[in-house]
CSV table of C-alpha atoms in Angstrom, one decimal:
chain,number,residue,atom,x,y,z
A,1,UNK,CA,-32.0,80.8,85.6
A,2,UNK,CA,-35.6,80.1,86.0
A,3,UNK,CA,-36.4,76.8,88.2
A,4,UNK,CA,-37.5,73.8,86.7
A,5,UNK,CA,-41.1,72.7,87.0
A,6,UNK,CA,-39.5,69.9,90.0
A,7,UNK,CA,-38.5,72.7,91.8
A,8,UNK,CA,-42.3,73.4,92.6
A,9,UNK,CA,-43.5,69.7,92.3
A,10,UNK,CA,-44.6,69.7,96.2
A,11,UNK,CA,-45.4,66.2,95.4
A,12,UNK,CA,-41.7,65.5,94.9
A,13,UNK,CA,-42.3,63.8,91.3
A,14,UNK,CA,-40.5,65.4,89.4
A,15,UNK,CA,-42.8,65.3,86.1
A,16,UNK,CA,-42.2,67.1,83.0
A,17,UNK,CA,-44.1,66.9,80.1
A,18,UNK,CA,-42.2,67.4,76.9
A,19,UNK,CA,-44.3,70.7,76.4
A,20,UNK,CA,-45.6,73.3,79.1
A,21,UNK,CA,-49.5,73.7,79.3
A,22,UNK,CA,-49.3,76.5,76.9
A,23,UNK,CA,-47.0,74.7,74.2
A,24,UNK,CA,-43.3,76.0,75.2
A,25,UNK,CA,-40.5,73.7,74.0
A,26,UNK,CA,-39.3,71.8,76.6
A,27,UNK,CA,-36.3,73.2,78.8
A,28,UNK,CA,-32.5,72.7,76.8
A,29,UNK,CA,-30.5,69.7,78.2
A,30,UNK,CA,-33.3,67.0,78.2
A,31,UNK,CA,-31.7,63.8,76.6
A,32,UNK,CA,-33.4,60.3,76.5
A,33,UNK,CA,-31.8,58.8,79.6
A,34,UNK,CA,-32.4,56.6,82.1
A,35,UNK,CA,-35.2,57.5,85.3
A,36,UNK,CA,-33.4,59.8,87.7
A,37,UNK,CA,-31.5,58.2,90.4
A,38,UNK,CA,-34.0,58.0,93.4
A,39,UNK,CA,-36.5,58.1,91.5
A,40,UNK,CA,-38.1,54.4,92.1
A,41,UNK,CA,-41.6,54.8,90.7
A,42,UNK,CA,-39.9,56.2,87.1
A,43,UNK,CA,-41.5,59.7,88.3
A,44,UNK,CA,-39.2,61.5,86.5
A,45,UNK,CA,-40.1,60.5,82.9
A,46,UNK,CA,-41.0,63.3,80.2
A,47,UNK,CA,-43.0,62.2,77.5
A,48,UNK,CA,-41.9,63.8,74.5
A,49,UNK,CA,-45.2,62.2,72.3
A,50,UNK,CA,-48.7,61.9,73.7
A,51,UNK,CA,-49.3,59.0,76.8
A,52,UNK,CA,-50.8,56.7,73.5
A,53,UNK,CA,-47.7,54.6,73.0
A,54,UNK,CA,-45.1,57.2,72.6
A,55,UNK,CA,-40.9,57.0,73.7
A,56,UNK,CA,-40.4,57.8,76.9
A,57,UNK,CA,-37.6,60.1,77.8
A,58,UNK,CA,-35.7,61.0,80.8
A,59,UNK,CA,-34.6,64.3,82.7
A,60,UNK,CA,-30.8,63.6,82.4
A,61,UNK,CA,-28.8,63.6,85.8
A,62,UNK,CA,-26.3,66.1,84.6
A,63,UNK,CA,-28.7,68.8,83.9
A,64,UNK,CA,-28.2,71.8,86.2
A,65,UNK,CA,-31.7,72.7,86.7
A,66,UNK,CA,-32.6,69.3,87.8
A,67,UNK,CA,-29.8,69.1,90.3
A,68,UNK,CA,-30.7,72.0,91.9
A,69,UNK,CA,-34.6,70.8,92.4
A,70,UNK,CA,-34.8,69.6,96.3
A,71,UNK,CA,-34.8,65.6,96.4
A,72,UNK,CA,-37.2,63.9,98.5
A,73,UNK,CA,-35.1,60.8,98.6
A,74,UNK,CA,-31.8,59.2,99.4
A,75,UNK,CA,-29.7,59.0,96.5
A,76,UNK,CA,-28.3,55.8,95.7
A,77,UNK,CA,-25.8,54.3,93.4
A,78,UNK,CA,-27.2,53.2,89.7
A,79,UNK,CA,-26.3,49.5,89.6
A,80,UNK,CA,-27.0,47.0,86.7
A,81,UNK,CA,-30.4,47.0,87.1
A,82,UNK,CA,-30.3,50.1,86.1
A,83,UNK,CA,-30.3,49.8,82.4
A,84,UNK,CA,-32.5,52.1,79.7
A,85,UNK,CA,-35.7,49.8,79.5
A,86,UNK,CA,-36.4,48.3,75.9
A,87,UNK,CA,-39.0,50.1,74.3
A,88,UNK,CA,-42.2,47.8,73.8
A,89,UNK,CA,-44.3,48.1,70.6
A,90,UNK,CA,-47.7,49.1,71.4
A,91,UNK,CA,-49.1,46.3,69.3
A,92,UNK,CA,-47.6,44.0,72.3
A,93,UNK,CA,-50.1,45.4,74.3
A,94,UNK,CA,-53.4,44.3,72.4
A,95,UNK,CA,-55.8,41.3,73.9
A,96,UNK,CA,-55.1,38.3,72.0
A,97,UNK,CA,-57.6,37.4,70.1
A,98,UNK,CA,-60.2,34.8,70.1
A,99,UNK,CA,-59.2,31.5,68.5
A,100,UNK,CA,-61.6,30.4,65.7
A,101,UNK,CA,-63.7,27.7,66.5
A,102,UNK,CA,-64.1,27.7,70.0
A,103,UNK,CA,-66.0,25.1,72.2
A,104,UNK,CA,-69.8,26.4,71.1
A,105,UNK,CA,-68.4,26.3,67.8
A,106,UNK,CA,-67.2,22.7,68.5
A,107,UNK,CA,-69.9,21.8,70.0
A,108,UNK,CA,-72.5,22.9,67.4
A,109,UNK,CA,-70.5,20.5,64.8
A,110,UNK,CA,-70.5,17.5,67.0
A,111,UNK,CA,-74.4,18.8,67.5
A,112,UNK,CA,-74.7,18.2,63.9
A,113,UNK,CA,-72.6,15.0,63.5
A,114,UNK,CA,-75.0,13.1,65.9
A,115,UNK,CA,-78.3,14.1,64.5
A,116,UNK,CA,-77.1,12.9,60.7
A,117,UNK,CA,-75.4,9.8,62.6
A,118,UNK,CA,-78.5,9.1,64.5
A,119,UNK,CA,-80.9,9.9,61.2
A,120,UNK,CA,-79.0,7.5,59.2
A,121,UNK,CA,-79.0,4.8,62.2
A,122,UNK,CA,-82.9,4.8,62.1
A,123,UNK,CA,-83.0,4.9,58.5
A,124,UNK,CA,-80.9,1.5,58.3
A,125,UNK,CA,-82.2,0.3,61.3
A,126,UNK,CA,-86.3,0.5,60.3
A,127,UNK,CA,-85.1,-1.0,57.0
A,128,UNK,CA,-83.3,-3.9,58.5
A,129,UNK,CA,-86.6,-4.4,61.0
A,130,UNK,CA,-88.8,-4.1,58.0
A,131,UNK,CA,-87.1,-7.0,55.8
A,132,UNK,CA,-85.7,-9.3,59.0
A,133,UNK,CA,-88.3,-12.0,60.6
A,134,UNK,CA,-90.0,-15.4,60.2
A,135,UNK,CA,-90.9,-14.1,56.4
A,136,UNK,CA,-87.8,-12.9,55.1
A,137,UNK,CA,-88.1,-9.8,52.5
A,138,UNK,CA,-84.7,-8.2,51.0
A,139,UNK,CA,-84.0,-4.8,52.0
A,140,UNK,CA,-84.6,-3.7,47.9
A,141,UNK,CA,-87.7,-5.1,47.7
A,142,UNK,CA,-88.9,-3.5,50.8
A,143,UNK,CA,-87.5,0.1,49.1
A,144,UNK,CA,-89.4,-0.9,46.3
A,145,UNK,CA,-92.8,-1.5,47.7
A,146,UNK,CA,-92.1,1.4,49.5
A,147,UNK,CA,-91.6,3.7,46.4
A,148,UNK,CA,-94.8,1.6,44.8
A,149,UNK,CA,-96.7,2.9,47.5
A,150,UNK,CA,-95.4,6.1,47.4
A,151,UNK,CA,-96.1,6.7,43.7
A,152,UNK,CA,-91.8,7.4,43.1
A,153,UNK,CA,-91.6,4.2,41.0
A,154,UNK,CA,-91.0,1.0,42.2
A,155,UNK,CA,-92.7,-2.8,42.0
A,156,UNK,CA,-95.1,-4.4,44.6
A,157,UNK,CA,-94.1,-7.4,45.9
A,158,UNK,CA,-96.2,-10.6,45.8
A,159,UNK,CA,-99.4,-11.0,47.8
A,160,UNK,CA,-97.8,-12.6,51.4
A,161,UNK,CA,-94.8,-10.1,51.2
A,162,UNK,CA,-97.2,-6.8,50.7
A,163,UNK,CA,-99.6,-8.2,53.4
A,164,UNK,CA,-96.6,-9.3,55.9
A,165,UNK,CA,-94.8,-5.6,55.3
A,166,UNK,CA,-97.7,-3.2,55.3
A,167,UNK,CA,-100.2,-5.1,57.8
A,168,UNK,CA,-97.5,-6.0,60.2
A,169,UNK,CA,-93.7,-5.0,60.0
A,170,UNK,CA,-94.3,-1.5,59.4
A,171,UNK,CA,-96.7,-0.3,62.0
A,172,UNK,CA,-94.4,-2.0,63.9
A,173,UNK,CA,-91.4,-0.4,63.0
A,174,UNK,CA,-93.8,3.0,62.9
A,175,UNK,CA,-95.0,2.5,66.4
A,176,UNK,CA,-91.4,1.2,68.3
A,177,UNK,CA,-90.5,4.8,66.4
A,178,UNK,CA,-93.5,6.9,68.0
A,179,UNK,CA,-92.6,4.9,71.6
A,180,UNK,CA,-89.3,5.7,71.3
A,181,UNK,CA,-89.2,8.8,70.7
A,182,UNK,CA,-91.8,9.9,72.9
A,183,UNK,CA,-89.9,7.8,76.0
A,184,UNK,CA,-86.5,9.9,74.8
A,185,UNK,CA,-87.8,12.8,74.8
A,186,UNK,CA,-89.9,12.5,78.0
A,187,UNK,CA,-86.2,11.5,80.2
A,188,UNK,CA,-84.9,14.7,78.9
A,189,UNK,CA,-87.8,16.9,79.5
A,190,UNK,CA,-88.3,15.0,83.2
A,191,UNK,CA,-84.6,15.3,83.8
A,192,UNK,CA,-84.5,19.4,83.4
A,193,UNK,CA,-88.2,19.8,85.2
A,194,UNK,CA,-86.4,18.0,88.4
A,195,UNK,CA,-82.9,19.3,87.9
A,196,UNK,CA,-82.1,15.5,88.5
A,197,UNK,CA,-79.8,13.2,86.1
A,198,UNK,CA,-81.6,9.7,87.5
A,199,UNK,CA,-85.0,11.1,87.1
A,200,UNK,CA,-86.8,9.1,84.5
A,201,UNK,CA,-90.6,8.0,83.8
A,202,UNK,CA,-90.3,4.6,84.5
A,203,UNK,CA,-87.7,4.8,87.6
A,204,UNK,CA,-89.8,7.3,89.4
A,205,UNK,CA,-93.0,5.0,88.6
A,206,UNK,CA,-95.0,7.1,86.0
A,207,UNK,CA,-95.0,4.3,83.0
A,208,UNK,CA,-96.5,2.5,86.2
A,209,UNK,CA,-98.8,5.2,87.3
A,210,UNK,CA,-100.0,5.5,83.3
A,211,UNK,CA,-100.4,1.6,83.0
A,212,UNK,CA,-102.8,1.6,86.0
A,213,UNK,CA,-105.1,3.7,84.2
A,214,UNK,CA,-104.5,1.5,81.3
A,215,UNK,CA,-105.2,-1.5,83.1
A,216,UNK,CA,-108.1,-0.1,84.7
A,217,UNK,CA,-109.7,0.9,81.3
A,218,UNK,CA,-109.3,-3.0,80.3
A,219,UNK,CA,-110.3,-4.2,83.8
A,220,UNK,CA,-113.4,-2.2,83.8
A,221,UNK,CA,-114.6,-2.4,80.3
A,222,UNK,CA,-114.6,1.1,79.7
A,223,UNK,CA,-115.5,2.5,75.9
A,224,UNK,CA,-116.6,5.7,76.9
A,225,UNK,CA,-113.9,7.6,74.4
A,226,UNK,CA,-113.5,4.5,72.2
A,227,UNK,CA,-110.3,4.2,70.6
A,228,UNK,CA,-108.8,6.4,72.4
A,229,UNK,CA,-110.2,5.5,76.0
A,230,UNK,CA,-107.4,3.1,77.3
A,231,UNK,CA,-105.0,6.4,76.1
A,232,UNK,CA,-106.9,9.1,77.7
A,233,UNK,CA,-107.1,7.2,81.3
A,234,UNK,CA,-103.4,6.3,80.8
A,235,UNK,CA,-102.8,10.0,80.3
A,236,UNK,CA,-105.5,10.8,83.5
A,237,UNK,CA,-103.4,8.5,85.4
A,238,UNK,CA,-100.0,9.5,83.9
A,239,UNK,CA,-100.7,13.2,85.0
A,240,UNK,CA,-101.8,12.6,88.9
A,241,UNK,CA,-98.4,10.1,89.3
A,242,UNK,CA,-96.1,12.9,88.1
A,243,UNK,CA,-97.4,15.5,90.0
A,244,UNK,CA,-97.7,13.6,93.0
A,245,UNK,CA,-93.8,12.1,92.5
A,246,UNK,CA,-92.8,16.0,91.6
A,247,UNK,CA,-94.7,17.2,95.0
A,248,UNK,CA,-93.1,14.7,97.1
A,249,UNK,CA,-89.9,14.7,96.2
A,250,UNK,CA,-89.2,18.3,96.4
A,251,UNK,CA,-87.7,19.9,99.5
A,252,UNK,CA,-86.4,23.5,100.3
A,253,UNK,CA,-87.2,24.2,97.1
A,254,UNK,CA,-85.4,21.8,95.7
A,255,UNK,CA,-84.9,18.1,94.3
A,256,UNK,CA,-83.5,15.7,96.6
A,257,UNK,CA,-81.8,12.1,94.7
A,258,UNK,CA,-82.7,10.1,97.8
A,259,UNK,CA,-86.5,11.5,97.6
A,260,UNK,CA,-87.1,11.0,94.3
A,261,UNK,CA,-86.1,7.4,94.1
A,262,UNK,CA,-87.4,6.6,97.4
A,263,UNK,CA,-90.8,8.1,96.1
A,264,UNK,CA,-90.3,6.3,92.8
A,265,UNK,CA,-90.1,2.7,94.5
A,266,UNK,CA,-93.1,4.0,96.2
A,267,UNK,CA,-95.6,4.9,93.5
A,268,UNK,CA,-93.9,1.6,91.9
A,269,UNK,CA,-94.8,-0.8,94.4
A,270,UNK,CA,-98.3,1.0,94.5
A,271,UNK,CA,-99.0,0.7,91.3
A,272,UNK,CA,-98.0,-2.6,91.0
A,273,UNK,CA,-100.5,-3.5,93.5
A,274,UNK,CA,-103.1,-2.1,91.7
A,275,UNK,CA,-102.7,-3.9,88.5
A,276,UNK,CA,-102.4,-7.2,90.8
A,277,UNK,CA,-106.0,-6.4,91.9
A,278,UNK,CA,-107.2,-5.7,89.1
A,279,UNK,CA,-105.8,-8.6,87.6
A,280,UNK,CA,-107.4,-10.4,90.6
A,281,UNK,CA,-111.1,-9.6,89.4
A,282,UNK,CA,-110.5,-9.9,85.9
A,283,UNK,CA,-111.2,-12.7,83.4
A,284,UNK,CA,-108.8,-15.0,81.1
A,285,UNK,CA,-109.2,-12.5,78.4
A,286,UNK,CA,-108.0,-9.1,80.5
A,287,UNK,CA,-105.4,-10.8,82.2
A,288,UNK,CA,-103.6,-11.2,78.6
A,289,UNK,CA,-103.8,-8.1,78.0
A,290,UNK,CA,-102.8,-6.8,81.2
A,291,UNK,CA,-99.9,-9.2,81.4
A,292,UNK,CA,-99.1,-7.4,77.7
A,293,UNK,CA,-99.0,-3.7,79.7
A,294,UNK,CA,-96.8,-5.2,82.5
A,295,UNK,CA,-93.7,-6.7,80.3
A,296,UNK,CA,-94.4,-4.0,77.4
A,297,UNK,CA,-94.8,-5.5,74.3
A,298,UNK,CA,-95.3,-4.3,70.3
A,299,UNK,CA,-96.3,-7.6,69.3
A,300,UNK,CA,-99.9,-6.0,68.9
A,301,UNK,CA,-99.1,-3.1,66.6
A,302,UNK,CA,-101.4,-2.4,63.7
A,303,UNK,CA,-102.5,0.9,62.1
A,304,UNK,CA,-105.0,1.7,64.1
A,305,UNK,CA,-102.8,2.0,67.5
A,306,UNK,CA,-100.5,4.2,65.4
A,307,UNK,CA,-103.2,6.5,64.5
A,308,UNK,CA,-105.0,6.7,68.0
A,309,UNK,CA,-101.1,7.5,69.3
A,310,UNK,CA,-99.9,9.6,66.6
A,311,UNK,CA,-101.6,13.2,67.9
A,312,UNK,CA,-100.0,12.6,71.3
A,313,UNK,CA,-96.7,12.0,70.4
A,314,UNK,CA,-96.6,14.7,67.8
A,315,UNK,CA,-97.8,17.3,70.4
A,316,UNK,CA,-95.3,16.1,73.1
A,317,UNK,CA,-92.4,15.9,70.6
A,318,UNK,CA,-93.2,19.2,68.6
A,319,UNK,CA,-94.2,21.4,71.7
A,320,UNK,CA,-90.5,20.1,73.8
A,321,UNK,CA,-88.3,22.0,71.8
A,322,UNK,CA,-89.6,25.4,72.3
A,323,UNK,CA,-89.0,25.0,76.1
A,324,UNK,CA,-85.4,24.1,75.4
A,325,UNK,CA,-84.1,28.1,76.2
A,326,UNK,CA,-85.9,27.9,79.4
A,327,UNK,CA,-84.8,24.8,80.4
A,328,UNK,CA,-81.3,26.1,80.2
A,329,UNK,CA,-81.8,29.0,82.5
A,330,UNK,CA,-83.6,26.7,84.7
A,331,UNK,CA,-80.2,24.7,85.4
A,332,UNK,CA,-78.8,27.9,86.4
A,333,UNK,CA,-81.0,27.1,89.4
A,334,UNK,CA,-84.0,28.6,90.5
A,335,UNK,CA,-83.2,32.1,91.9
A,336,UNK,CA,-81.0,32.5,88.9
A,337,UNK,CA,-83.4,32.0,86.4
A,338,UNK,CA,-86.5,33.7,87.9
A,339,UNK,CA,-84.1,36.7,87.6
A,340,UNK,CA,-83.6,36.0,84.3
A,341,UNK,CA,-87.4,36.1,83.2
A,342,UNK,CA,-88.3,33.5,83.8
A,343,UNK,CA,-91.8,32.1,85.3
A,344,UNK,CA,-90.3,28.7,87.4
A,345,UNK,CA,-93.7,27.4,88.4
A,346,UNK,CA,-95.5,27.8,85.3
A,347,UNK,CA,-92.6,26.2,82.7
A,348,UNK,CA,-92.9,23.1,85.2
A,349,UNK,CA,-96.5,22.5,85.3
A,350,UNK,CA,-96.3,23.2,81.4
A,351,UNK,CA,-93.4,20.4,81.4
A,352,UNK,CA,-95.0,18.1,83.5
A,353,UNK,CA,-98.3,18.0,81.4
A,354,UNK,CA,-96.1,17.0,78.3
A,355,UNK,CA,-94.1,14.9,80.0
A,356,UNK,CA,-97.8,12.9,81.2
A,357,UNK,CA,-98.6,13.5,77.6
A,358,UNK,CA,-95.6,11.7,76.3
A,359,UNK,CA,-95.6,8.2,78.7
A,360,UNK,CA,-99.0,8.0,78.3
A,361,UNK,CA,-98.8,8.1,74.5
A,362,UNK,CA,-96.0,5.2,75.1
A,363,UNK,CA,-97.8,3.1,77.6
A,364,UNK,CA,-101.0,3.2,75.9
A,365,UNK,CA,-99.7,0.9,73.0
A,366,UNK,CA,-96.8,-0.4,74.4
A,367,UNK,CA,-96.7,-0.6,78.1
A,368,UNK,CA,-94.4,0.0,80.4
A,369,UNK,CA,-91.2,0.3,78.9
A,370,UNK,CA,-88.1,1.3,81.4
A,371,UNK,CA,-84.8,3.0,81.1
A,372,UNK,CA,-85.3,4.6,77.9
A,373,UNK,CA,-85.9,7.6,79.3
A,374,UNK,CA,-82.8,7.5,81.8
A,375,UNK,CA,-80.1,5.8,79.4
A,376,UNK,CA,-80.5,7.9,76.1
A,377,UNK,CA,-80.2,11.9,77.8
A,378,UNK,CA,-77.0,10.7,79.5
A,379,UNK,CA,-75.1,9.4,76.3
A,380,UNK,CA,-75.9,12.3,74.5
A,381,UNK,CA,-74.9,14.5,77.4
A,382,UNK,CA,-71.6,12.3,77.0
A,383,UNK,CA,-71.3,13.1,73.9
A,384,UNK,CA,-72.0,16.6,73.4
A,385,UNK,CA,-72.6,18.1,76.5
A,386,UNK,CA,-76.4,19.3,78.7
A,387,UNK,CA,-77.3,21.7,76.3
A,388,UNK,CA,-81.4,21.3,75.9
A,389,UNK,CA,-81.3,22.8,72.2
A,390,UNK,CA,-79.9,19.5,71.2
A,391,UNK,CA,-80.6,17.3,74.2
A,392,UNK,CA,-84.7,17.5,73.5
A,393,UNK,CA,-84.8,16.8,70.3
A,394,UNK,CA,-81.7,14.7,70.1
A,395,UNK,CA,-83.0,12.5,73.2
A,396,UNK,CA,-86.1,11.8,71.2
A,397,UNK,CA,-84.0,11.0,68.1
A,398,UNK,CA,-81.7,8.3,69.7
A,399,UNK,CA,-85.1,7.0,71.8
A,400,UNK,CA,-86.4,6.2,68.8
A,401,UNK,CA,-83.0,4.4,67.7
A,402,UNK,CA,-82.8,2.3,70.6
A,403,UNK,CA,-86.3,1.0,70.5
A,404,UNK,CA,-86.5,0.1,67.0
A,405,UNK,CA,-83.1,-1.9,67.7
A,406,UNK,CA,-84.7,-3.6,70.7
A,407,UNK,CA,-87.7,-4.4,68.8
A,408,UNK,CA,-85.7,-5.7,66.2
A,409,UNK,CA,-83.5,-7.6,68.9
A,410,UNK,CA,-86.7,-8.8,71.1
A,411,UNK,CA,-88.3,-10.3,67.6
A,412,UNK,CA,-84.7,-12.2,66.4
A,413,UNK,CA,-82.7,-13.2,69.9
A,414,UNK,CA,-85.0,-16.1,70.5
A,415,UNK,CA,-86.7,-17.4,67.6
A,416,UNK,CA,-89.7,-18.3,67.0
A,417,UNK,CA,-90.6,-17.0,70.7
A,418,UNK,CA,-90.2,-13.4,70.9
A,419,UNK,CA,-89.0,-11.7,74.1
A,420,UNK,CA,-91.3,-9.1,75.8
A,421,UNK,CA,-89.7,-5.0,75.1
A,422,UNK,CA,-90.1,-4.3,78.4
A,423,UNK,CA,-88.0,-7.1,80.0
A,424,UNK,CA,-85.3,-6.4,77.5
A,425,UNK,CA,-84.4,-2.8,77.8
A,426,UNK,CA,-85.0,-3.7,81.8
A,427,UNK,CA,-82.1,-6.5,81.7
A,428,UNK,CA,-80.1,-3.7,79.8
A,429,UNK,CA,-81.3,-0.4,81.3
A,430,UNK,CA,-80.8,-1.5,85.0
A,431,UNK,CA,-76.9,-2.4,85.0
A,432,UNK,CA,-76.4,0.8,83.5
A,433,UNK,CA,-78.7,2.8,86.3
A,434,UNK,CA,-76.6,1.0,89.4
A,435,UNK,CA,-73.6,2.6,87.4
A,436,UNK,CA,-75.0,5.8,87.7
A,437,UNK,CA,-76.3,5.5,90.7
A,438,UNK,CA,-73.0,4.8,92.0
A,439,UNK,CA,-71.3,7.8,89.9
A,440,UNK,CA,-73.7,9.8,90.8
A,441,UNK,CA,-73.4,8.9,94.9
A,442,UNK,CA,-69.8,9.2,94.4
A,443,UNK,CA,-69.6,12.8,92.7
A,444,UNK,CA,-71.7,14.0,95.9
A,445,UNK,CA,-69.8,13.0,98.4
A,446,UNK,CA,-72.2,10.1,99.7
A,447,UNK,CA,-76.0,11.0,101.0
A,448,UNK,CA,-76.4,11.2,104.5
């Protein structure tokens, strides 16, 4: 009788495949048994299919030929355990698959959910600002003259209703939108440049920085750019404050929370002592207009302003977007994303000039306006996670909802005074910055 294939298995295995190399049927007395006994790793299967999912069979323990192959370990007694395994279907074996609608999935939805929410908010909201003061005009009539003036239809109102809507409720409502949006926006952008969740234009002292060179303009009597003078030295001024705030701050490469708010009360208290001086030399005339930069104020909106702002804001807000990607890698950290393509240094100074761009279009007609910046990126990232693609955009979107609603507010709360912007979004801004100040200590483990 010829040996079996074990009987030359030096390794002691004991494998037989159903079918020799050359195609011979396999040896008589093969049955579909259990593993030979001492055989703990199941060496001594024989595959009567291919490997792919095929019944596995077993050299039987009464064949002849096996018992006479040498054993390279102790026999032992089959117990219980022993049993023929259950054969598994090979379908068992596939990955599950992906569940539909997955978090980017969900998170693309609530993406969209916010910006109709928030489109519709500003919708009502400038409609309700429009109609709502002193010189009450119903919310039709206001659609009306709106579709009058538009050429869709429509009936003018009367002579005091079209002056008080066009000459000074809308530019209003126009500008707090511009001012809004560009503050929003700005927080976002300023937030990913630093890699910092309290960084913020007006915490850090740029809406400061940008209202010196405001103030200055006014102070000195400067006209060299006309219109646009007091917005090109708020930008000037705008531009040297970030970059010295973003030079300071950093250390090791990186943003440090203590720094940047230390640095912030700096250029704050700096500032502020600069627009005391130059309030000092100035006469009756400037100092109203420079107390108007210090609280922040849209009490002075008219068509002009909204035109000599409008090409700033549009840059800042259409150019922010783009850099959303980038932003994105940039959180990954540094190293990470200068792996990744891309150019760390350059996307910041790019950032940084559209952040300057941005406050300085705000503080140019409004002044300095606070926490805008700081509270909306944080509710959206509450809502829908840090994500710049809808961050940017979004973070301009709800900045312009929450200043038209604090215009509206300032204008109504204490009739017939009106409460300055700034003061109000400061008395609501700053409880919610201790809060995250505290969260934010907490989550790190205390600063040292």
């Amino acid at each position: 009788m010829p040996l079996s294939p074990a009987a030359h298995d030096p390794a002691g295995t004991g494998s037989v495949s159903g079918r020799s190399p050359q195609g011979a049927e396999p040896p008589s007395g093969r049955t579909e048994a259990e593993p030979a006994a001492g055989d703990p790793a199941g060496a001594g299967w024989v595959s009567g299919r291919s490997p792919q999912g095929a019944e596995r069979t077993t050299a039987a323990s009464s064949d002849p030929v096996h018992r006479s192959a040498p054993e390279e370990t102790p026999r032992r007694t089959p117990g219980p355990t022993d049993a023929e395994p259950t054969p598994t279907e090979p379908a068992a074996d596939k990955p599950a698959e992906p569940a539909a609608g997955g978090p980017a999935t969900g998170r693309r939805g609530r993406a969209a959910l916010l910006t109709a929410a928030l489109t519709a908010a500003l919708l009502l909201l400038a409609l309700l600002s429009a109609g709502i003061g002193a010189y009450h005009i119903p919310t039709a009539d206001v659609l009306a003259s709106v579709q009058h003036h538009l050429g869709l239809g429509g009936a003018p109102l009367d002579r005091v209703g079209e002056s008080v809507l066009w000459n000074v409720r809308l530019p209003r409502v126009v500008l707090a939108l511009l001012v809004g949006a560009s503050l929003g926006c700005a927080g976002a952008l300023m937030q990913g440049v630093f890699g910092n969740p309290l960084a913020e234009p007006g915490v850090i002292g740029i809406s400061a920085g940008a209202a010196v060179g405001a103030v200055a303009a006014i102070g000195l009597g400067l006209s060299f750019f006309g219109n646009w003078t007091i917005t090109v030295c708020a930008f000037t001024a705008g531009l040297i404050t970030v970059s010295a705030v973003y030079l300071l701050s950093r250390n090791g490469g990186r943003t440090e929370v203590v720094t940047l708010i230390l640095t912030g009360i700096a250029v704050n208290a700096f500032a502020g002592a600069l627009i005391g001086l130059f309030v000092f030399f100035a006469d009756s005339g400037q100092v109203n207009q420079i107390t108007f930069w210090q609280l922040g104020s849209l009490a002075q909106a008219t068509w002009p302003k909204v035109l000599a702002v409008l090409p700033c804001a549009l840059a800042g807000l259409l150019v922010a977007p783009f850099y959303a990607r980038r932003l994105d890698l940039l959180s990954l950290g540094e190293g990470p994303a200068r792996h990744l393509g891309i150019d760390v240094e350059r996307l910041r100074r790019a950032l940084i000039l559209v952040v300057a761009l941005l406050t300085a279009a705000a503080v140019a007609v409004a002044g300095v306006i606070t926490f805008i910046g700081l509270l909306v990126p944080h509710l959206l990232r509450m809502a829908n996670g840090p994500g710049h693609r809808f961050l940017v955009p979004g973070s301009a979107l709800a900045g312009a909802v929450v200043l038209v609603a604090g215009d509206l507010a300032a204008r109504t709360l204490a009739q017939p005074a009106e409460l300055p912007l700034g003061v109000l979004t400061a008395l609501i801004g700053s409880p919610f910055f201790f809060w995250l100040l505290r969260r934010t200590r907490r989550k790190q483990g205390g600063w040292a």
